[in-house]
Short mmCIF file of C-alpha atoms in Angstrom, two decimals:
data_model
loop_
_atom_site.label_atom_id
_atom_site.label_comp_id
_atom_site.label_asym_id
_atom_site.label_seq_id
_atom_site.Cartn_x
_atom_site.Cartn_y
_atom_site.Cartn_z
CA MET A 19 403.90 -61.18 4.17
CA ARG A 20 406.06 -58.16 3.45
CA THR A 21 405.70 -57.14 -0.15
CA VAL A 22 406.42 -54.39 -2.57
CA ARG A 23 403.21 -53.98 -4.39
CA SER A 24 402.38 -57.61 -4.79
CA VAL A 25 405.87 -59.06 -5.11
CA PRO A 26 407.02 -60.92 -2.01
CA TYR A 27 410.30 -59.67 -0.61
CA GLY A 28 411.66 -63.19 -0.75
CA VAL A 29 411.28 -63.17 -4.51
CA ILE A 30 413.03 -59.82 -4.79
CA ARG A 31 415.86 -61.07 -2.65
CA ALA A 32 416.21 -64.23 -4.72
CA ALA A 33 416.25 -62.14 -7.89
CA LEU A 34 418.98 -59.96 -6.45
CA HIS A 35 421.20 -62.90 -5.52
CA PHE A 36 420.60 -64.51 -8.88
CA SER A 37 421.42 -61.37 -10.86
CA ALA A 38 424.43 -60.53 -8.74
CA LEU A 39 425.90 -64.00 -9.11
CA LEU A 40 425.21 -64.15 -12.83
CA PRO A 41 428.46 -62.42 -13.89
CA LEU A 42 430.42 -64.97 -11.90
CA VAL A 43 428.52 -67.89 -13.37
CA VAL A 44 429.01 -66.52 -16.87
CA LEU A 45 432.70 -66.04 -16.21
CA VAL A 46 433.20 -69.56 -14.92
CA VAL A 47 431.20 -71.08 -17.76
CA ARG A 48 433.19 -69.12 -20.33
CA ALA A 49 436.43 -70.15 -18.65
CA LEU A 50 435.48 -73.80 -18.73
CA ARG A 51 434.47 -73.50 -22.37
CA ASN A 52 437.77 -71.85 -23.26
CA ASP A 53 435.80 -68.82 -24.31
CA LEU A 54 437.71 -66.16 -22.38
CA THR A 55 439.78 -64.95 -25.36
CA ALA A 56 443.43 -65.81 -25.86
CA ASN A 57 444.26 -63.86 -22.71
CA PRO A 58 441.85 -65.28 -20.12
CA ILE A 59 443.56 -63.69 -17.15
CA GLN A 60 443.05 -60.21 -18.53
CA ALA A 61 439.47 -61.05 -19.52
CA ALA A 62 438.64 -62.42 -16.05
CA THR A 63 440.29 -59.49 -14.30
CA GLN A 64 438.31 -57.02 -16.38
CA ALA A 65 435.05 -58.96 -16.02
CA THR A 66 435.27 -59.07 -12.22
CA GLY A 67 436.24 -55.41 -12.12
CA ASP A 68 433.32 -54.43 -14.33
CA ALA A 69 430.91 -56.44 -12.18
CA ALA A 70 432.20 -54.76 -9.03
CA LEU A 71 431.77 -51.32 -10.58
CA TRP A 72 428.24 -52.08 -11.72
CA LEU A 73 427.17 -53.46 -8.37
CA LEU A 74 428.76 -50.61 -6.47
CA THR A 75 426.90 -48.10 -8.61
CA LEU A 76 423.63 -49.98 -8.16
CA SER A 77 424.19 -49.98 -4.44
CA LEU A 78 424.73 -46.22 -4.50
CA ALA A 79 421.53 -45.80 -6.47
CA CYS A 80 419.45 -47.43 -3.76
CA THR A 81 418.94 -44.51 -1.44
CA PRO A 82 418.13 -41.99 -4.19
CA LEU A 83 415.74 -44.52 -5.72
CA SER A 84 414.04 -45.10 -2.42
CA THR A 85 413.54 -41.37 -2.07
CA LEU A 86 412.33 -41.01 -5.62
CA PHE A 87 409.83 -43.81 -5.50
CA ARG A 88 409.13 -43.62 -1.79
CA ARG A 89 409.71 -47.35 -1.57
CA SER A 90 411.90 -48.59 1.19
CA ILE A 91 412.54 -51.83 -0.70
CA PHE A 92 415.54 -50.12 -2.30
CA ASN A 93 417.06 -49.53 1.09
CA ARG A 94 417.01 -53.23 1.77
CA LEU A 95 418.92 -53.93 -1.42
CA ARG A 96 421.72 -51.53 -0.64
CA ARG A 97 423.71 -53.76 1.69
CA PRO A 98 423.59 -56.99 -0.33
CA LEU A 99 424.48 -55.05 -3.49
CA GLY A 100 427.39 -53.43 -1.69
CA LEU A 101 428.59 -56.74 -0.36
CA TYR A 102 428.42 -58.28 -3.81
CA ALA A 103 430.41 -55.34 -5.15
CA PHE A 104 433.05 -56.07 -2.54
CA PHE A 105 432.92 -59.75 -3.42
CA TYR A 106 433.70 -59.08 -7.07
CA ALA A 107 436.32 -56.53 -6.09
CA ALA A 108 437.98 -59.18 -3.94
CA LEU A 109 437.94 -61.65 -6.84
CA HIS A 110 439.33 -58.93 -9.07
CA VAL A 111 442.19 -58.21 -6.68
CA LEU A 112 442.88 -61.90 -6.28
CA MET A 113 442.99 -62.39 -10.06
CA PHE A 114 445.50 -59.60 -10.38
CA VAL A 115 447.69 -60.38 -7.39
CA GLY A 116 447.37 -64.12 -7.30
CA VAL A 117 446.84 -65.26 -10.85
CA ASP A 118 448.32 -62.56 -13.07
CA TYR A 119 451.27 -61.80 -10.84
CA ALA A 120 451.27 -65.20 -9.10
CA PHE A 121 452.00 -63.51 -5.78
CA ASN A 122 455.37 -62.39 -7.06
CA LEU A 123 456.10 -59.79 -4.42
CA ARG A 124 458.95 -58.14 -6.24
CA GLN A 125 456.92 -57.61 -9.40
CA LEU A 126 453.92 -56.49 -7.38
CA ALA A 127 456.02 -54.03 -5.40
CA ASP A 128 457.39 -52.58 -8.66
CA ALA A 129 453.88 -52.34 -10.03
CA PHE A 130 452.59 -50.59 -6.90
CA LEU A 131 455.37 -48.06 -7.08
CA GLU A 132 454.72 -47.17 -10.69
CA LYS A 133 451.14 -47.72 -11.58
CA ARG A 134 448.59 -44.97 -11.08
CA PHE A 135 445.72 -47.34 -11.39
CA LEU A 136 447.01 -49.22 -8.34
CA TRP A 137 447.43 -46.02 -6.32
CA VAL A 138 443.69 -45.46 -6.57
CA GLY A 139 442.59 -49.05 -6.81
CA ALA A 140 444.25 -50.21 -3.61
CA PRO A 141 442.67 -47.58 -1.34
CA ALA A 142 439.34 -48.11 -3.08
CA PHE A 143 439.54 -51.80 -2.27
CA LEU A 144 440.58 -51.16 1.31
CA ILE A 145 437.62 -48.85 1.78
CA LEU A 146 435.27 -51.49 0.37
CA LEU A 147 436.87 -54.04 2.63
CA ALA A 148 436.32 -51.88 5.70
CA LEU A 149 432.74 -51.24 4.66
CA ALA A 150 432.06 -54.92 4.01
CA VAL A 151 433.41 -55.95 7.37
CA THR A 152 431.44 -53.28 9.22
CA SER A 153 428.21 -53.78 7.33
CA PHE A 154 426.62 -55.82 10.07
CA THR A 155 424.43 -54.80 12.96
CA TYR A 156 427.12 -55.56 15.49
CA TRP A 157 429.30 -52.85 14.00
CA MET A 158 426.49 -50.38 13.59
CA LYS A 159 425.88 -50.59 17.30
CA ARG A 160 429.52 -50.57 18.20
CA LEU A 161 430.47 -47.57 16.07
CA GLY A 162 427.30 -45.58 16.58
CA ARG A 163 427.42 -42.29 14.76
CA LYS A 164 430.87 -43.04 13.37
CA TRP A 165 429.36 -45.89 11.41
CA LYS A 166 427.45 -43.52 9.19
CA ARG A 167 430.52 -41.38 8.61
CA LEU A 168 432.59 -44.43 7.79
CA HIS A 169 430.06 -45.66 5.30
CA ARG A 170 429.95 -42.36 3.50
CA LEU A 171 433.41 -43.30 2.30
CA VAL A 172 431.63 -45.45 -0.25
CA TYR A 173 431.38 -42.36 -2.46
CA LEU A 174 435.11 -41.80 -2.25
CA ALA A 175 435.64 -45.46 -3.06
CA ALA A 176 433.35 -45.17 -6.06
CA LEU A 177 435.21 -42.18 -7.47
CA LEU A 178 438.55 -43.89 -6.89
CA VAL A 179 437.21 -46.89 -8.77
CA VAL A 180 436.26 -44.68 -11.71
CA ALA A 181 439.79 -43.24 -11.81
CA HIS A 182 441.16 -46.77 -11.44
CA ASN A 183 439.06 -47.91 -14.41
CA ALA A 184 440.16 -45.00 -16.59
CA TRP A 185 443.82 -45.46 -15.72
CA ALA A 186 443.75 -49.23 -16.16
CA VAL A 187 442.50 -48.97 -19.73
CA LYS A 188 443.63 -46.52 -22.33
CA GLY A 189 441.45 -43.69 -21.19
CA ASN A 190 442.63 -40.13 -20.77
CA LEU A 191 440.48 -38.37 -18.18
CA THR A 192 441.85 -34.93 -18.94
CA THR A 193 441.32 -34.91 -22.68
CA LEU A 194 438.35 -37.28 -22.56
CA GLN A 195 439.89 -39.36 -25.30
CA GLY A 196 440.65 -43.03 -25.63
CA ASP A 197 438.88 -45.78 -23.72
CA ILE A 198 437.06 -43.26 -21.63
CA LEU A 199 433.44 -44.05 -22.22
CA GLN A 200 432.86 -46.54 -19.41
CA PRO A 201 434.73 -44.69 -16.68
CA LEU A 202 433.20 -41.41 -17.79
CA ALA A 203 429.67 -42.77 -17.82
CA PHE A 204 430.04 -44.34 -14.40
CA GLY A 205 431.81 -41.26 -13.07
CA MET A 206 428.98 -38.99 -14.11
CA LEU A 207 426.37 -41.36 -12.77
CA ILE A 208 428.12 -41.63 -9.42
CA LEU A 209 428.48 -37.87 -9.14
CA LEU A 210 424.78 -37.59 -9.92
CA LEU A 211 423.93 -40.07 -7.18
CA LEU A 212 426.17 -38.25 -4.75
CA ALA A 213 424.54 -34.95 -5.66
CA ALA A 214 421.14 -36.50 -5.09
CA ARG A 215 422.17 -37.51 -1.59
CA LEU A 216 423.61 -34.10 -0.81
CA VAL A 217 420.57 -32.27 -2.12
CA ARG A 218 418.27 -34.46 -0.10
CA ARG A 219 420.37 -33.89 2.97
CA SER A 220 420.33 -30.12 2.64
CA ARG A 221 416.61 -29.93 1.95
CA ARG A 222 415.18 -32.13 4.65
CA PRO A 223 415.71 -31.34 8.30
CA ALA A 224 415.27 -34.10 10.91
CA GLN A 225 411.84 -35.69 10.59
CA PRO A 226 409.73 -37.73 12.90
CA ALA A 227 409.54 -41.45 12.24
CA ARG A 228 408.23 -42.22 8.81
CA ARG A 229 405.50 -44.70 8.33
CA GLY A 230 406.68 -47.88 6.80
CA ILE A 231 406.98 -51.40 7.87
CA HIS A 232 410.56 -51.87 6.82
CA HIS A 233 412.60 -49.70 9.06
CA ALA A 234 412.86 -48.27 12.50
CA PRO A 235 412.36 -44.54 13.16
CA ALA A 236 415.05 -42.52 11.44
CA PRO A 237 416.74 -39.88 13.59
CA THR A 238 418.24 -38.05 10.60
CA PRO A 239 417.14 -38.00 6.98
CA ILE A 240 420.07 -39.91 5.57
CA THR A 241 420.07 -42.72 8.06
CA THR A 242 417.76 -45.40 6.86
CA GLN A 243 419.97 -48.19 8.02
CA ALA A 244 417.50 -50.34 9.81
CA PRO A 245 418.89 -53.45 11.45
CA ASP A 246 417.24 -55.59 8.87
CA HIS A 247 418.16 -58.96 7.60
CA GLY A 248 419.00 -58.16 3.99
CA MET B 14 437.74 -72.50 1.28
CA LYS B 15 438.93 -69.17 0.06
CA ARG B 16 440.19 -68.31 3.53
CA GLU B 17 442.19 -71.49 3.77
CA PHE B 18 443.52 -70.99 0.26
CA LEU B 19 444.83 -67.57 1.21
CA LYS B 20 446.21 -68.50 4.61
CA SER B 21 448.29 -71.21 3.03
CA ILE B 22 450.36 -68.54 1.30
CA HIS B 23 452.16 -66.01 3.45
CA ILE B 24 451.33 -62.55 2.27
CA PRO B 25 452.58 -59.47 4.10
CA SER B 26 449.71 -57.35 5.34
CA SER B 27 450.82 -54.52 3.10
CA GLU B 28 449.69 -56.51 0.07
CA ILE B 29 446.49 -58.12 1.29
CA THR B 30 444.81 -58.28 4.65
CA PRO B 31 443.61 -61.82 4.90
CA GLU B 32 442.17 -61.64 8.38
CA GLU B 33 439.47 -59.29 7.17
CA LEU B 34 438.20 -62.02 4.90
CA TYR B 35 437.06 -63.80 8.02
CA LEU B 36 433.47 -63.28 7.11
CA SER B 37 431.89 -66.33 8.52
CA ARG B 38 428.40 -65.63 7.32
CA ARG B 39 429.33 -65.29 3.71
CA ASN B 40 428.20 -68.40 1.96
CA PHE B 41 428.88 -66.80 -1.31
CA ILE B 42 432.51 -66.25 -0.37
CA LYS B 43 432.84 -70.01 -0.17
CA LEU B 44 431.00 -70.31 -3.45
CA GLY B 45 433.25 -67.62 -4.84
CA GLY B 46 436.32 -69.40 -3.59
CA ALA B 47 435.33 -72.52 -5.43
CA ALA B 48 434.41 -70.50 -8.49
CA LEU B 49 437.60 -68.50 -8.34
CA ALA B 50 439.70 -71.62 -8.03
CA GLY B 51 437.82 -73.01 -11.00
CA ALA B 52 438.16 -69.85 -13.03
CA ALA B 53 441.82 -69.39 -12.13
CA LEU B 54 442.56 -72.97 -13.00
CA ALA B 55 440.72 -72.60 -16.24
CA ALA B 56 442.39 -69.30 -17.01
CA CYS B 57 445.84 -70.65 -16.30
CA ALA B 58 445.54 -73.94 -18.05
CA PRO B 59 442.97 -73.74 -20.79
CA ASP B 60 444.41 -76.79 -22.48
CA LEU B 61 443.43 -78.99 -19.56
CA LEU B 62 439.83 -78.49 -20.41
CA THR B 63 439.97 -78.67 -24.16
CA ALA B 64 439.04 -82.32 -24.15
CA GLU B 65 435.71 -81.46 -22.63
CA THR B 66 434.82 -78.31 -24.49
CA ALA B 67 433.23 -77.57 -27.80
CA SER B 68 436.18 -75.63 -29.22
CA PRO B 69 439.38 -77.54 -28.53
CA THR B 70 441.86 -75.07 -29.99
CA SER B 71 445.02 -74.29 -28.13
CA VAL B 72 446.46 -70.79 -28.14
CA VAL B 73 449.89 -72.10 -29.01
CA SER B 74 450.41 -73.48 -32.47
CA ASN B 75 451.42 -77.10 -32.96
CA SER B 76 452.76 -76.35 -36.42
CA GLY B 77 456.35 -76.45 -35.25
CA ILE B 78 456.92 -72.85 -36.30
CA VAL B 79 459.16 -71.05 -33.83
CA ASP B 80 460.77 -67.64 -33.61
CA GLU B 81 464.55 -67.24 -33.72
CA LEU B 82 464.68 -67.74 -29.94
CA GLY B 83 462.91 -71.07 -30.21
CA ASP B 84 459.54 -70.07 -28.79
CA PRO B 85 456.52 -71.56 -30.53
CA ALA B 86 454.24 -69.46 -32.69
CA THR B 87 450.90 -68.45 -31.29
CA SER B 88 448.03 -70.33 -32.88
CA TYR B 89 446.22 -68.93 -35.89
CA ASP B 90 443.02 -69.05 -33.89
CA ALA B 91 444.40 -66.93 -31.07
CA ILE B 92 446.03 -64.44 -33.43
CA THR B 93 442.82 -63.94 -35.37
CA THR B 94 440.40 -63.73 -32.44
CA TYR B 95 442.28 -61.47 -30.04
CA ASN B 96 442.75 -58.12 -31.70
CA ASN B 97 443.03 -54.48 -30.78
CA TYR B 98 441.36 -52.85 -33.75
CA TYR B 99 439.38 -49.99 -32.35
CA GLU B 100 438.04 -49.07 -35.76
CA PHE B 101 435.75 -52.05 -35.28
CA SER B 102 435.37 -52.16 -31.51
CA THR B 103 437.33 -51.71 -28.31
CA GLY B 104 436.63 -55.32 -27.42
CA LYS B 105 439.26 -57.91 -28.24
CA ALA B 106 436.90 -60.51 -29.68
CA GLU B 107 434.69 -58.15 -31.67
CA PRO B 108 436.98 -57.29 -34.60
CA ALA B 109 436.91 -60.93 -35.69
CA ARG B 110 433.12 -60.86 -35.64
CA LEU B 111 432.80 -57.54 -37.43
CA ALA B 112 435.63 -57.95 -39.88
CA GLY B 113 433.42 -59.50 -42.52
CA ASN B 114 431.89 -56.06 -43.06
CA LEU B 115 435.09 -54.61 -44.41
CA THR B 116 435.35 -54.35 -48.19
CA LEU B 117 438.87 -55.43 -49.00
CA SER B 118 438.75 -54.96 -52.74
CA PRO B 119 439.29 -52.64 -54.48
CA TRP B 120 442.00 -51.22 -52.26
CA GLN B 121 444.46 -48.50 -53.20
CA VAL B 122 447.63 -47.55 -51.38
CA GLU B 123 448.90 -44.06 -52.13
CA VAL B 124 452.66 -43.60 -51.90
CA SER B 125 453.40 -39.89 -51.90
CA GLY B 126 455.22 -37.02 -50.28
CA ARG B 127 458.88 -36.15 -50.65
CA ILE B 128 459.68 -38.77 -53.23
CA ASN B 129 460.57 -38.73 -56.90
CA ARG B 130 458.15 -41.46 -57.87
CA PRO B 131 454.75 -40.95 -56.31
CA ARG B 132 452.17 -43.52 -57.31
CA THR B 133 449.20 -45.48 -56.18
CA TYR B 134 449.30 -49.25 -55.93
CA SER B 135 446.48 -51.72 -55.83
CA VAL B 136 447.09 -54.63 -53.51
CA ASP B 137 447.72 -56.96 -56.45
CA GLU B 138 450.27 -54.55 -57.84
CA LEU B 139 452.05 -54.50 -54.51
CA LEU B 140 452.17 -58.28 -54.37
CA THR B 141 453.60 -58.36 -57.90
CA ALA B 142 456.13 -55.59 -57.46
CA PHE B 143 457.47 -56.93 -54.17
CA THR B 144 457.93 -60.55 -53.22
CA PRO B 145 456.39 -61.54 -49.90
CA GLU B 146 458.19 -64.05 -47.74
CA GLU B 147 457.52 -65.57 -44.35
CA ARG B 148 458.89 -63.78 -41.29
CA VAL B 149 458.26 -65.06 -37.77
CA TYR B 150 458.24 -62.09 -35.40
CA ARG B 151 457.29 -61.42 -31.81
CA LEU B 152 454.57 -58.84 -31.30
CA ARG B 153 454.57 -57.10 -27.94
CA CYS B 154 451.44 -55.15 -27.09
CA VAL B 155 451.79 -52.13 -24.83
CA GLU B 156 449.13 -53.71 -22.61
CA GLY B 157 451.64 -56.30 -21.48
CA TRP B 158 450.92 -59.38 -23.58
CA SER B 159 452.80 -60.80 -26.53
CA MET B 160 452.55 -63.31 -29.33
CA VAL B 161 454.81 -64.99 -31.87
CA ILE B 162 453.36 -64.48 -35.34
CA PRO B 163 454.39 -65.95 -38.71
CA TRP B 164 453.74 -63.03 -41.03
CA THR B 165 453.95 -63.06 -44.79
CA GLY B 166 455.20 -59.81 -46.17
CA PHE B 167 457.86 -57.77 -47.91
CA GLU B 168 460.30 -55.25 -46.55
CA LEU B 169 458.96 -51.71 -46.40
CA GLY B 170 462.44 -50.60 -47.37
CA GLU B 171 461.99 -52.07 -50.84
CA LEU B 172 458.87 -50.01 -51.44
CA ILE B 173 460.49 -46.84 -50.14
CA ARG B 174 463.64 -47.28 -52.16
CA GLN B 175 461.58 -47.75 -55.31
CA ALA B 176 459.79 -44.51 -54.50
CA GLU B 177 463.16 -42.69 -54.41
CA PRO B 178 462.89 -40.52 -51.32
CA ALA B 179 464.15 -36.97 -51.65
CA GLY B 180 466.83 -35.56 -49.40
CA SER B 181 464.19 -33.75 -47.39
CA ALA B 182 462.40 -36.98 -46.50
CA LYS B 183 463.07 -37.70 -42.83
CA TYR B 184 460.04 -39.66 -41.70
CA VAL B 185 457.41 -41.98 -43.06
CA ARG B 186 453.79 -41.37 -42.20
CA PHE B 187 451.08 -44.02 -42.50
CA VAL B 188 447.33 -43.62 -42.56
CA THR B 189 444.59 -46.21 -42.08
CA LEU B 190 441.44 -46.11 -44.13
CA SER B 191 438.50 -44.11 -42.96
CA ARG B 192 435.26 -45.98 -43.48
CA PRO B 193 432.85 -45.47 -40.61
CA GLU B 194 430.02 -47.17 -42.47
CA GLU B 195 431.91 -50.45 -42.25
CA MET B 196 433.96 -49.77 -39.13
CA PRO B 197 431.60 -48.66 -36.38
CA GLY B 198 434.33 -47.66 -33.96
CA GLN B 199 435.25 -44.81 -36.25
CA ARG B 200 431.95 -43.15 -35.43
CA SER B 201 433.17 -42.51 -31.91
CA ALA B 202 434.37 -38.98 -31.24
CA MET B 203 436.56 -40.20 -28.41
CA TYR B 204 439.33 -41.15 -30.79
CA PRO B 205 441.11 -38.93 -33.31
CA TRP B 206 440.35 -40.92 -36.48
CA PRO B 207 441.80 -41.87 -38.86
CA TYR B 208 444.59 -43.90 -37.27
CA THR B 209 447.97 -42.51 -38.21
CA GLU B 210 451.44 -43.73 -37.38
CA GLY B 211 454.98 -42.84 -38.25
CA LEU B 212 458.54 -44.06 -38.35
CA ARG B 213 461.85 -42.34 -38.73
CA LEU B 214 463.22 -43.01 -42.21
CA ASP B 215 466.04 -45.26 -41.00
CA GLU B 216 463.55 -47.28 -38.93
CA ALA B 217 461.38 -47.67 -42.03
CA LEU B 218 464.37 -48.81 -44.08
CA ASN B 219 465.52 -51.35 -41.48
CA PRO B 220 465.31 -54.91 -42.86
CA LEU B 221 463.02 -55.99 -40.03
CA THR B 222 460.28 -53.51 -40.95
CA LEU B 223 457.64 -55.37 -42.88
CA ILE B 224 454.56 -54.63 -44.90
CA ALA B 225 452.59 -57.76 -44.05
CA THR B 226 449.93 -59.13 -46.37
CA GLY B 227 449.42 -62.57 -44.91
CA LEU B 228 449.50 -64.75 -41.84
CA TYR B 229 450.51 -68.42 -41.60
CA GLY B 230 450.82 -68.39 -45.38
CA LYS B 231 447.18 -67.40 -45.78
CA PRO B 232 445.79 -64.02 -46.79
CA MET B 233 445.65 -61.53 -43.97
CA PRO B 234 442.31 -61.62 -42.14
CA ALA B 235 440.58 -58.27 -41.92
CA GLN B 236 440.78 -58.20 -38.13
CA ASN B 237 444.58 -58.44 -38.36
CA GLY B 238 444.83 -55.48 -40.70
CA ALA B 239 443.99 -56.75 -44.18
CA PRO B 240 444.80 -56.19 -46.87
CA LEU B 241 448.14 -54.84 -45.67
CA ARG B 242 449.62 -53.63 -42.44
CA LEU B 243 452.93 -52.57 -41.00
CA VAL B 244 454.92 -54.78 -38.66
CA VAL B 245 457.65 -53.14 -36.60
CA PRO B 246 458.50 -55.92 -34.16
CA TRP B 247 460.82 -53.98 -31.85
CA LYS B 248 458.15 -51.46 -31.02
CA TYR B 249 454.89 -51.79 -29.14
CA GLY B 250 452.13 -53.29 -31.26
CA PHE B 251 450.15 -50.10 -31.75
CA LYS B 252 452.94 -48.81 -33.99
CA SER B 253 452.16 -51.63 -36.43
CA ILE B 254 449.35 -49.80 -38.12
CA LYS B 255 446.66 -51.81 -39.90
CA GLY B 256 444.60 -51.30 -43.03
CA ILE B 257 447.04 -48.90 -44.68
CA VAL B 258 445.82 -46.61 -47.48
CA LYS B 259 448.61 -44.05 -47.50
CA ILE B 260 452.38 -44.10 -47.08
CA GLU B 261 453.84 -40.62 -47.15
CA LEU B 262 457.44 -39.47 -46.91
CA VAL B 263 457.55 -36.30 -44.85
CA GLU B 264 460.02 -33.89 -43.36
CA GLU B 265 458.46 -33.35 -39.94
CA GLN B 266 457.87 -36.00 -37.31
CA PRO B 267 454.27 -37.10 -37.89
CA GLU B 268 451.54 -37.08 -35.29
CA THR B 269 450.44 -40.52 -34.18
CA PHE B 270 447.05 -41.71 -32.97
CA TRP B 271 447.90 -42.78 -29.43
CA ASN B 272 450.28 -39.91 -28.90
CA ARG B 273 447.43 -37.52 -29.57
CA ILE B 274 445.29 -39.27 -27.01
CA ALA B 275 447.89 -39.52 -24.25
CA PRO B 276 451.21 -37.87 -25.11
CA ASP B 277 452.88 -38.79 -21.84
CA GLU B 278 452.22 -42.47 -22.39
CA TYR B 279 452.65 -43.14 -26.10
CA GLY B 280 455.76 -41.60 -27.51
CA PHE B 281 456.73 -41.43 -31.13
CA TYR B 282 459.35 -44.14 -30.85
CA SER B 283 457.58 -46.49 -28.42
CA ASN B 284 460.39 -48.97 -28.54
CA VAL B 285 459.84 -51.98 -26.34
CA ASN B 286 461.80 -50.94 -23.29
CA PRO B 287 461.54 -52.78 -19.96
CA GLU B 288 463.42 -49.96 -18.31
CA ARG B 289 460.89 -47.34 -19.18
CA PRO B 290 457.74 -47.86 -17.14
CA HIS B 291 454.37 -47.03 -18.56
CA PRO B 292 451.81 -45.45 -16.26
CA ARG B 293 449.35 -48.26 -16.78
CA TRP B 294 451.02 -51.55 -17.54
CA SER B 295 454.19 -53.21 -16.52
CA GLN B 296 456.76 -53.02 -19.27
CA ALA B 297 459.24 -55.04 -17.29
CA THR B 298 457.26 -58.23 -17.76
CA GLU B 299 454.76 -59.57 -20.23
CA ARG B 300 452.37 -62.42 -20.63
CA ARG B 301 453.14 -64.53 -23.67
CA ILE B 302 449.73 -65.67 -24.83
CA GLY B 303 449.39 -69.32 -23.88
CA GLU B 304 451.92 -69.25 -21.04
CA ASN B 305 451.08 -69.38 -17.36
CA GLY B 306 453.70 -67.15 -15.86
CA ARG B 307 454.84 -63.73 -16.87
CA ARG B 308 458.18 -63.49 -18.62
CA ASP B 309 460.73 -60.69 -18.54
CA THR B 310 460.38 -58.24 -21.39
CA GLN B 311 463.48 -57.87 -23.55
CA MET B 312 464.92 -54.59 -24.69
CA PHE B 313 463.67 -53.87 -28.22
CA ASN B 314 461.55 -57.00 -27.88
CA GLY B 315 464.63 -59.13 -28.36
CA TYR B 316 465.71 -57.39 -31.57
CA ALA B 317 468.46 -55.28 -30.04
CA ASP B 318 471.11 -56.74 -32.34
CA GLN B 319 469.27 -55.52 -35.39
CA VAL B 320 468.02 -52.14 -34.20
CA ALA B 321 469.89 -50.86 -31.17
CA SER B 322 472.29 -48.95 -33.41
CA LEU B 323 469.41 -46.82 -34.66
CA TYR B 324 469.18 -45.27 -31.22
CA ALA B 325 472.81 -44.93 -30.30
CA GLY B 326 473.31 -41.71 -28.40
CA MET B 327 469.60 -41.19 -27.74
CA ASP B 328 468.19 -40.94 -24.25
CA LEU B 329 465.45 -43.54 -24.50
CA GLN B 330 463.86 -42.40 -21.26
CA LYS B 331 463.16 -39.02 -22.83
CA GLU B 332 462.62 -40.13 -26.40
CA TYR B 333 460.15 -42.89 -25.77
#
């Protein structure tokens, strides 16, 4: 049985799904209990957005963590975490477009023209959408080397999401005043994770296959995308 | 289920790209669709579920109190549990939980500046000197939501006139208390504490401008700005400063809290203006707490008759 130390991978996977679905369960329970504040649409939109941001950041942390701890288990968590991030982002978009604005195209068009947070949020979502759709083995084979380049856009998406967060609440990114703590903290963390990837890339030239039961031989240091079943 | 839900509504591909949601292996999308439908239903119609829940309070009051346009007042519960009071917390529900920490008595309000009669009032002295009455006003938050609130208060104009402003007095400046030991948000360096606000003198003297000391005929809860707060109903809610300790008549336009944080977003006047977009939120529409759809925002929050003349000749796109 494949394990990390003595924990079966199945248990880890179950824990991941449980934790990732927890924000949704909490949200639904609170909604049913009328516990979503007097403005439940805003609360639900923010809750799904926060969950997406958290999961996206966790997904980005996987590769640096796998390098740090030399445990490929983190690599297996990257895709499901990323897909969950997309899932919450999709709920978030649907709350905004479908529930808050009730698919009112005129109001949405006005909002898109004026609102900075939508100018960064929409492309961020589209990137996540593209990455979610292409996250499967079929696409990895079909796109080949381009797949890796495409999926590096996740860092751009993450930074756009940070700007989106700051501009959707009362945070001023230039003066670092206002509701800036969450976007700032995530922004710094994401830049750190990006730096970790770049440093690793510049330090390690192509290596022969690494020992490990979880992935196929890696042609370049960054690519640890084994066709696994996570 | 989510896929079918979306395909039943025609959406141009510029808004959403539904075919990409054709992710057949995603069991959790189906789960999410069910959950989303449940959450959306619950969010849109909280009253449907009140029969089954532990806290069956509606967000709209059944007291029969309405504003002058006939819209019902927001419930006391909603008004007192959904607050932007960053001195306590940036969360909306937290001020109600933390408000008990605030010492409301003794409380002094200093009235000073370019006036002939500077003095300090205690809250009791204020309530004796000026007679509070009930005023039902709309409150429109800059975030895009609004409420109808039955305040109890007296006109700020009465207090100012008693203070006898000098000829050099052009503006009124307000300051909130500074008490980080009871208001944890004030320990954050990300905000320029203490909260300050300001009005032009004629705005302060307008009959609508209220110093509010109560809510629904009861004493003001701390999370709503006890023991006294300003209410300027034709401006965005952040102008209605809470927890006032100082009212000063000044010659220069005062700095205001949100203007210091983001000058291009929060102007000195901040009149409710659907024609002036805000970078973050729609100002053309708003969500009245308790309603399902968004409603069109009215110029000056529906108080144009009473206040539009204050701004005659001003370019409200520039002086926002």
